[in-house]
Each structure stands twice: as structure tokens, then as C-alpha cells.
CSV table of C-alpha atoms in Angstrom, one decimal:
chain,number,residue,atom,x,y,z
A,8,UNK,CA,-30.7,-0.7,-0.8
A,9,UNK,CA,-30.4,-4.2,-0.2
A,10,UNK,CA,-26.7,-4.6,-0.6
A,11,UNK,CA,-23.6,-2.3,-1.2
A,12,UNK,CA,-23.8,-0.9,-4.6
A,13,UNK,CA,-20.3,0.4,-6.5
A,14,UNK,CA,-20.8,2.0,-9.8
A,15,UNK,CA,-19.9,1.7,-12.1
A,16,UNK,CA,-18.8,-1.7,-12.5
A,17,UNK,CA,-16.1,-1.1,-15.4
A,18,UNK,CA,-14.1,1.7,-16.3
A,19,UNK,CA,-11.6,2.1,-18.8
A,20,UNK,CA,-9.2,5.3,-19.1
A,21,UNK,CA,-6.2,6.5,-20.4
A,22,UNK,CA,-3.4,7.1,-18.7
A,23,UNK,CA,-3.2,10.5,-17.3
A,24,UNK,CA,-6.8,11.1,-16.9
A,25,UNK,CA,-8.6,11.2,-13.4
A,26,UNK,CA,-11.6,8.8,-12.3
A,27,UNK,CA,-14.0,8.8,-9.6
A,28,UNK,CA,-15.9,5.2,-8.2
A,29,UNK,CA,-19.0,5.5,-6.2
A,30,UNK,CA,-20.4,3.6,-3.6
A,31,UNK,CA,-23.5,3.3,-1.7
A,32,UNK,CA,-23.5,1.4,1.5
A,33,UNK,CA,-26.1,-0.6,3.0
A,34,UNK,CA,-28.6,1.7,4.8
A,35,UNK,CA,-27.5,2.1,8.7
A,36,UNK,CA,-24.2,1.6,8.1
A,37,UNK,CA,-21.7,3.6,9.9
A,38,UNK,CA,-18.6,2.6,8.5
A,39,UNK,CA,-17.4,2.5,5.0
A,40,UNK,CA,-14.5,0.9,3.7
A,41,UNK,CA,-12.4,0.9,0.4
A,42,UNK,CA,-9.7,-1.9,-0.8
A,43,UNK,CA,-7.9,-2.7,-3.8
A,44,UNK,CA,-7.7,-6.3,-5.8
A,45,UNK,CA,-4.9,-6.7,-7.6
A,46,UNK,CA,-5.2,-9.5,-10.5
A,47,UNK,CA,-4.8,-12.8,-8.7
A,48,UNK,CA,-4.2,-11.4,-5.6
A,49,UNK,CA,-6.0,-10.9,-2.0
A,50,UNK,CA,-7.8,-7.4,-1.0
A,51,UNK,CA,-5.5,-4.0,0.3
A,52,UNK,CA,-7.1,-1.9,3.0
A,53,UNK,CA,-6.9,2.2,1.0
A,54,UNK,CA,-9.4,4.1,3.5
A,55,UNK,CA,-11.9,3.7,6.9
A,56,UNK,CA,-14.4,6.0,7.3
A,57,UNK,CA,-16.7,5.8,10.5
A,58,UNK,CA,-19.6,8.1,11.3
A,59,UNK,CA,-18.1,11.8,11.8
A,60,UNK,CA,-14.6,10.9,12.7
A,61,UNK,CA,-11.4,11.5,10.7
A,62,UNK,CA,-11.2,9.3,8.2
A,63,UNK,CA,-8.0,6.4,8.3
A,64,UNK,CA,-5.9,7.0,5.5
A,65,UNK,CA,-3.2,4.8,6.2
A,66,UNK,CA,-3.7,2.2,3.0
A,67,UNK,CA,-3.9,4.7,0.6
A,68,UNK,CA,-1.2,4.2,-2.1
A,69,UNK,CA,0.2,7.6,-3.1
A,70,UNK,CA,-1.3,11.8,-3.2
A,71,UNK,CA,-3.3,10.9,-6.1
A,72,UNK,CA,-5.9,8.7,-4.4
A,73,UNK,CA,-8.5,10.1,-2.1
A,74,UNK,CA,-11.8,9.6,-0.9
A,75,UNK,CA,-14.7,11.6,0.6
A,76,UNK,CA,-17.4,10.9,2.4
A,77,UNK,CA,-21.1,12.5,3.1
A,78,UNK,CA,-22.5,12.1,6.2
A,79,UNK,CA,-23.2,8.3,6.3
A,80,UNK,CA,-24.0,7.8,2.9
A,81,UNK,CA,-22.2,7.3,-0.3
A,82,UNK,CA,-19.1,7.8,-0.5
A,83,UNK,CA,-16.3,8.7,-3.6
A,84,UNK,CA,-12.8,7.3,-4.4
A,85,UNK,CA,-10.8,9.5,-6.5
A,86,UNK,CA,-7.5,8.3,-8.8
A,87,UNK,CA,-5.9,11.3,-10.0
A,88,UNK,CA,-3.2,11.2,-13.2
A,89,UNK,CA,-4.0,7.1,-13.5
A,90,UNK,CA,-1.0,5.1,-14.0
A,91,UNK,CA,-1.2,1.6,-16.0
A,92,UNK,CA,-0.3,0.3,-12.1
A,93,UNK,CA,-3.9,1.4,-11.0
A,94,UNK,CA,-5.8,-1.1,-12.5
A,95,UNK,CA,-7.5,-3.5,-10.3
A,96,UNK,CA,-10.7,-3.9,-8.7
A,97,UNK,CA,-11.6,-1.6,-6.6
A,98,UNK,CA,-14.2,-2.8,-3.7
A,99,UNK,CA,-16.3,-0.9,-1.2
A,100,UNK,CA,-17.7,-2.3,1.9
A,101,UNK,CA,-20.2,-1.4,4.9
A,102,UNK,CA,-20.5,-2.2,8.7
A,103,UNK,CA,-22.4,-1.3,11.5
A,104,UNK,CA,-19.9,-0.8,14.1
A,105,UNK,CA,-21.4,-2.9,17.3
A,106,UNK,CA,-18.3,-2.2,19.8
A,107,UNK,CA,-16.0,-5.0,18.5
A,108,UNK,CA,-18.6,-7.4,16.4
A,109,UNK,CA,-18.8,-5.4,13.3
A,110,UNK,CA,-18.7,-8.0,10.1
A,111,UNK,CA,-17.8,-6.2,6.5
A,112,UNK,CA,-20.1,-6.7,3.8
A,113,UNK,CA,-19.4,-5.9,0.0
A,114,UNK,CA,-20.0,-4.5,-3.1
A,115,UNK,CA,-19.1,-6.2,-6.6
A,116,UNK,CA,-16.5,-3.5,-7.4
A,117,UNK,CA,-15.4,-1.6,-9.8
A,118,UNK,CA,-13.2,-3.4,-12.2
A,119,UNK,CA,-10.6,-0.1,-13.8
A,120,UNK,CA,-8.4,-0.5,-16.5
A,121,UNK,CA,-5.9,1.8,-17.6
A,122,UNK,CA,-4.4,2.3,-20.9
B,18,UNK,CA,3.6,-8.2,11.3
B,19,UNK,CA,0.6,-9.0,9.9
B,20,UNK,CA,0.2,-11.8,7.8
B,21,UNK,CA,-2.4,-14.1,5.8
B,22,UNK,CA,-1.2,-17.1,3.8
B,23,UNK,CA,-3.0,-19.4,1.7
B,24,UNK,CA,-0.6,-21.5,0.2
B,25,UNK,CA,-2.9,-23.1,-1.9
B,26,UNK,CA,-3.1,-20.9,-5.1
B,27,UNK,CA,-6.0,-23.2,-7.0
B,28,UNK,CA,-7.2,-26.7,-6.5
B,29,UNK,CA,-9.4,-28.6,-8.3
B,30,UNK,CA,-11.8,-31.1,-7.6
B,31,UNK,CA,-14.7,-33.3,-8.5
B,32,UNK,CA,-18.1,-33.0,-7.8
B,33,UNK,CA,-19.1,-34.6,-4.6
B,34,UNK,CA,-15.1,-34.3,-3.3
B,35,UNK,CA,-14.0,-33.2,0.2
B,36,UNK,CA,-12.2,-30.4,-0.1
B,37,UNK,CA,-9.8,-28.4,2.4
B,38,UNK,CA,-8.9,-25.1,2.4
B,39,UNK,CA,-5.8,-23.8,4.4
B,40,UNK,CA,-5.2,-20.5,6.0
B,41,UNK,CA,-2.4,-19.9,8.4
B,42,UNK,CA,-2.1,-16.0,9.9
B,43,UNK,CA,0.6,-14.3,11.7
B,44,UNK,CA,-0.5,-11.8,14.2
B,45,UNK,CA,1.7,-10.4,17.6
B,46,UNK,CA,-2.3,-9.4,19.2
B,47,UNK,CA,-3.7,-11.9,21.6
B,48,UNK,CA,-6.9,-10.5,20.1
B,49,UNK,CA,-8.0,-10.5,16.8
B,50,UNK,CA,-10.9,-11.6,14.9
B,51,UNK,CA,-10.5,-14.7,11.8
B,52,UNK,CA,-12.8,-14.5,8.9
B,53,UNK,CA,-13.7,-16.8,5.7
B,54,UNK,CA,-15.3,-14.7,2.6
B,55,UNK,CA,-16.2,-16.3,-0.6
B,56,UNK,CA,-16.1,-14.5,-4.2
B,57,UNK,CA,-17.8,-16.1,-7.0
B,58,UNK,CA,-17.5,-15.1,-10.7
B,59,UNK,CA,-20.0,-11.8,-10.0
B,60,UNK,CA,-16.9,-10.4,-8.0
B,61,UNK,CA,-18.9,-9.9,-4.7
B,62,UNK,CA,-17.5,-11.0,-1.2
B,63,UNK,CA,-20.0,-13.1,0.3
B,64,UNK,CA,-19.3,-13.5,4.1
B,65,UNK,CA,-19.3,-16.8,5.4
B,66,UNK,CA,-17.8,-16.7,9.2
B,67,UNK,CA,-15.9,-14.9,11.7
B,68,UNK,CA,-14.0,-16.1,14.8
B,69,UNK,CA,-12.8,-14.6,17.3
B,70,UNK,CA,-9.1,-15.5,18.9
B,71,UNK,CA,-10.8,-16.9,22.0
B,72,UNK,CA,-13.0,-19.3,20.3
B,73,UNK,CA,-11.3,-22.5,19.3
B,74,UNK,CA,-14.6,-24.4,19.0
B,75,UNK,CA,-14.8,-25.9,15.9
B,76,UNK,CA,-17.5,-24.7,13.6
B,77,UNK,CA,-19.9,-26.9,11.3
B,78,UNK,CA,-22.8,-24.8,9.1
B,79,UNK,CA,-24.5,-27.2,6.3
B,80,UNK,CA,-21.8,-28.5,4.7
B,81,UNK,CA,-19.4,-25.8,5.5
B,82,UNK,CA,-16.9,-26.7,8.5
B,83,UNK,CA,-14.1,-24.7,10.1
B,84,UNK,CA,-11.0,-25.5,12.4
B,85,UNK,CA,-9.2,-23.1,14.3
B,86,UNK,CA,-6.1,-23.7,15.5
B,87,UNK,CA,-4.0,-21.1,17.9
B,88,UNK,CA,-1.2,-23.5,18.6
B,89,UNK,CA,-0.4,-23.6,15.0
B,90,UNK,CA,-1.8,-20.1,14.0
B,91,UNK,CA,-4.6,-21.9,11.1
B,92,UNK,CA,-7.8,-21.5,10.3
B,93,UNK,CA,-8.9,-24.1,7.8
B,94,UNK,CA,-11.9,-24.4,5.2
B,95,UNK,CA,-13.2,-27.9,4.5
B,96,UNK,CA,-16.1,-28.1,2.3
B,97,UNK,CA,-17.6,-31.9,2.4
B,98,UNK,CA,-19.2,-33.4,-0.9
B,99,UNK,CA,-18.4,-30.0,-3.0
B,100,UNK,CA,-20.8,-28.7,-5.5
B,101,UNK,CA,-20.4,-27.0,-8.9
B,102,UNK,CA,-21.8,-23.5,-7.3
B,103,UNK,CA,-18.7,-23.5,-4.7
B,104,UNK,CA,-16.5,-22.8,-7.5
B,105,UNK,CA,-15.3,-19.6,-6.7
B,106,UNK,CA,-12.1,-18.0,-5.1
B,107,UNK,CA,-11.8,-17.7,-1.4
B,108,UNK,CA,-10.5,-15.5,1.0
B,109,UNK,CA,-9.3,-15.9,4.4
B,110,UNK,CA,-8.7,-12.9,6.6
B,111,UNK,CA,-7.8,-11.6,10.0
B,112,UNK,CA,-8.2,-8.5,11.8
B,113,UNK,CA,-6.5,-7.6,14.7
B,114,UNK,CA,-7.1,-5.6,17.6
B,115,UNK,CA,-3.8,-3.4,17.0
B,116,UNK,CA,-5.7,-2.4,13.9
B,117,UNK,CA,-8.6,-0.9,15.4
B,118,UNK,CA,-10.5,-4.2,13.9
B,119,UNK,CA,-10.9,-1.9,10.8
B,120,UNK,CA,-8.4,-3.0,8.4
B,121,UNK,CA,-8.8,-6.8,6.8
B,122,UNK,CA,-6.0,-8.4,6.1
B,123,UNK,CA,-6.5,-10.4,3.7
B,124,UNK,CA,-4.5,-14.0,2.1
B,125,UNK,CA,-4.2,-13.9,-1.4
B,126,UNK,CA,-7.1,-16.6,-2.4
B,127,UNK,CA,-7.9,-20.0,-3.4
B,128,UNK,CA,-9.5,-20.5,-6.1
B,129,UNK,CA,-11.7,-23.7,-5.9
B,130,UNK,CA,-12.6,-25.2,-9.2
B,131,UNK,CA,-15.5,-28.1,-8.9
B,132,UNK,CA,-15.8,-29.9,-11.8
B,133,UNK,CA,-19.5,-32.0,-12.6
């Protein structure tokens, strides 16, 4: 596609449950990144994935968040047992990785609220 | 550590105003990459410019300018005779070498109101 697409772009749970957020990348793109928006507040690095390597978990918050990825394509974060501290925006992004020039490009997000 | 401040939580201006937009960063790498990113209402981060820690050139696009400044560790936003459609919140952010330039950090925002 023409952009990064996240779907889907709201979702509401109860506390307890488990979600999964998609997102697609824009075609060519070898690396994939997630982040977390806090209301009122600037973007947290969660994950880094890039082409075939292991994947930099180093932002993600606790156990109960993960995220795969397939191949080059889309990728999936998971939020097991969602706490009422989960909810945020959750934005995906793409690069192409040219040695150090690589600019991130974004998605709209998925906005998750939990009761 | 690691570090992005905009101090500047909203401002609010007039149609046709200059407006500046401050950034200052704290970083212990030599190199690191500096970038601007703008998100209107629709939630998506537009790009709008990176610079790289050996580039001190200031940097004019439309009316869209940017100084950087390694003495005193700022990268600043000023948008000359502001329009309605740059209302929005915007992000500054810097990635650094020691994190594999993979990991934005990102300030909190400033969310730029322009009023008709």
C-alpha cells in the first residue's frame, strides 16, 4: 500500500481480556517498528524488527506484550491480561534501512481503551 | 541519558503569526541523527526533516525553517506566517548512534493551535 496501515484504529476491552493490533508496512520495507502514545505525551520505542534478525525487545513494558513478525510483511502486537494502564495509542512504523539514512514513516495507530 | 524536551506544552497563535518551536536534546554520542515529525488531528506522524549531528546548516523548506544548534544542544521549529492547517501537535526527536539509530526518542509534543 501506499502508506503504513494499523488496524484497527479503535479498540475497546475489558480489563483482563487479550488484544492483538495489526500492521502492514509500506511495501520494501525492512524494518518495522512499534511505540506507545500515552495521552498528552511523546512516542515510547516497545519493539525493532529488521529483515530476519532477532527482533529488539528492549522497550517492551512487561511479559504480557509481544510482537511477531512474518517475513517482511505485517506484523502483530499482542497485550495479554490488559490493565486500565494499557491504554494509549499504539503506532507502527516502516523504514528501509539504507546503512545509517533510514527515515520512519507511520501509521495512524490504534487508539485502545481499557475498561 | 537520553533525552528530548519541548518545554513548550501548547501555544497558540493567530493566523499569519511566526511561530517557534523549541527542542533541546541530551545525548553523550557525537553521532546521532535530529528529526521534526508532525501529527495532525488524523493521528498520523507526518515526517518533516532529519539532521544529522554534523550538519549545522540551517534549513529553510517553504515556509518551514530549522536551526540547529550543538553548542546549546537545540533544534528549533519556526514556522513563518502560520496557517490554520499547521494546527497539529509536533514532535521533535533524536536518535543516536548508541541506539543502533533504531529507537526514536521522542519529546513530549507541542501542540500548535492557529486560530483564523
Amino acid at each position: 500500500g501506499a502508506g503504513v496501515s494499523q488496524s484497527p484504529s479503535n479498540k475497546v476491552t475489558e480489563k483482563g481480556k487479550d488484544v492483538e493490533l495489526r500492521c502492514d508496512p509500506i511495501s520494501g520495507h525492512t524494518a518495522l517498528y512499534w511505540y506507545r502514545q500515552r495521552l498528552g505525551q511523546g512516542l515510547e520505542f516497545l519493539i525493532y524488527f529488521q529483515g530476519n534478525s532477532a527482533p529488539d525487545k528492549s522497550g517492551l513494558p512487561s511479559d504480557r506484550f509481544s510482537a511477531e513478525r512474518t517475513g517482511e510483511s505485517v506484523s502483530t502486537l499482542t497485550i495479554q491480561r490488559t490493565q486500565q494502564e494499557d491504554s494509549a495509542v499504539y503506532l507502527c512504523a516502516s523504514s528501509l534501512v539504507q546503512g545509517l539514512k533510514n527515515i520512519q514513516y507511520f501509521g495512524a495507530g490504534t487508539r485502545l481503551s481499557v475498561l | 541519558a537520553q533525552k528530548v524536551t519541548q518545554a513548550q506544552t501548547e501555544i497558540s497563535v493567530v493566523e499569519k503569526e511566526d511561530v517557534t518551536l523549541d527542542c533541546v536534546y541530551e545525548t553523550r554520542d557525537t553521532t546521532y541523527y535530529l528529526f521534526w515529525y508532525k501529527q495532525p488531528p488524523s493521528g498520523e506522524l507526518v515526517f518533516l526533516i532529519r539532521r544529522n549531528s554534523f550538519d549545522e546548516q540551517n534549513e529553510i523548506s517553504g515556509r518551514y525553517s530549522w536551526n540547529f544548534q550543538k553548542s546549546t544542544s537545540s533544534f528549533n521549529f519556526t514556522i513563518t506566517a502560520s496557517q490554520v492547517v499547521d494546527s497539529a501537535v509536533y514532535f521533535c526527536a533524536l536518535d543516536p548512534f548508541s541506539g543502533g539509530y533504531n529507537k526514536l526518542i521522542f519529546g513530549a509534543g507541542t501542540r500548535l493551535a492557529v486560530h483564523p
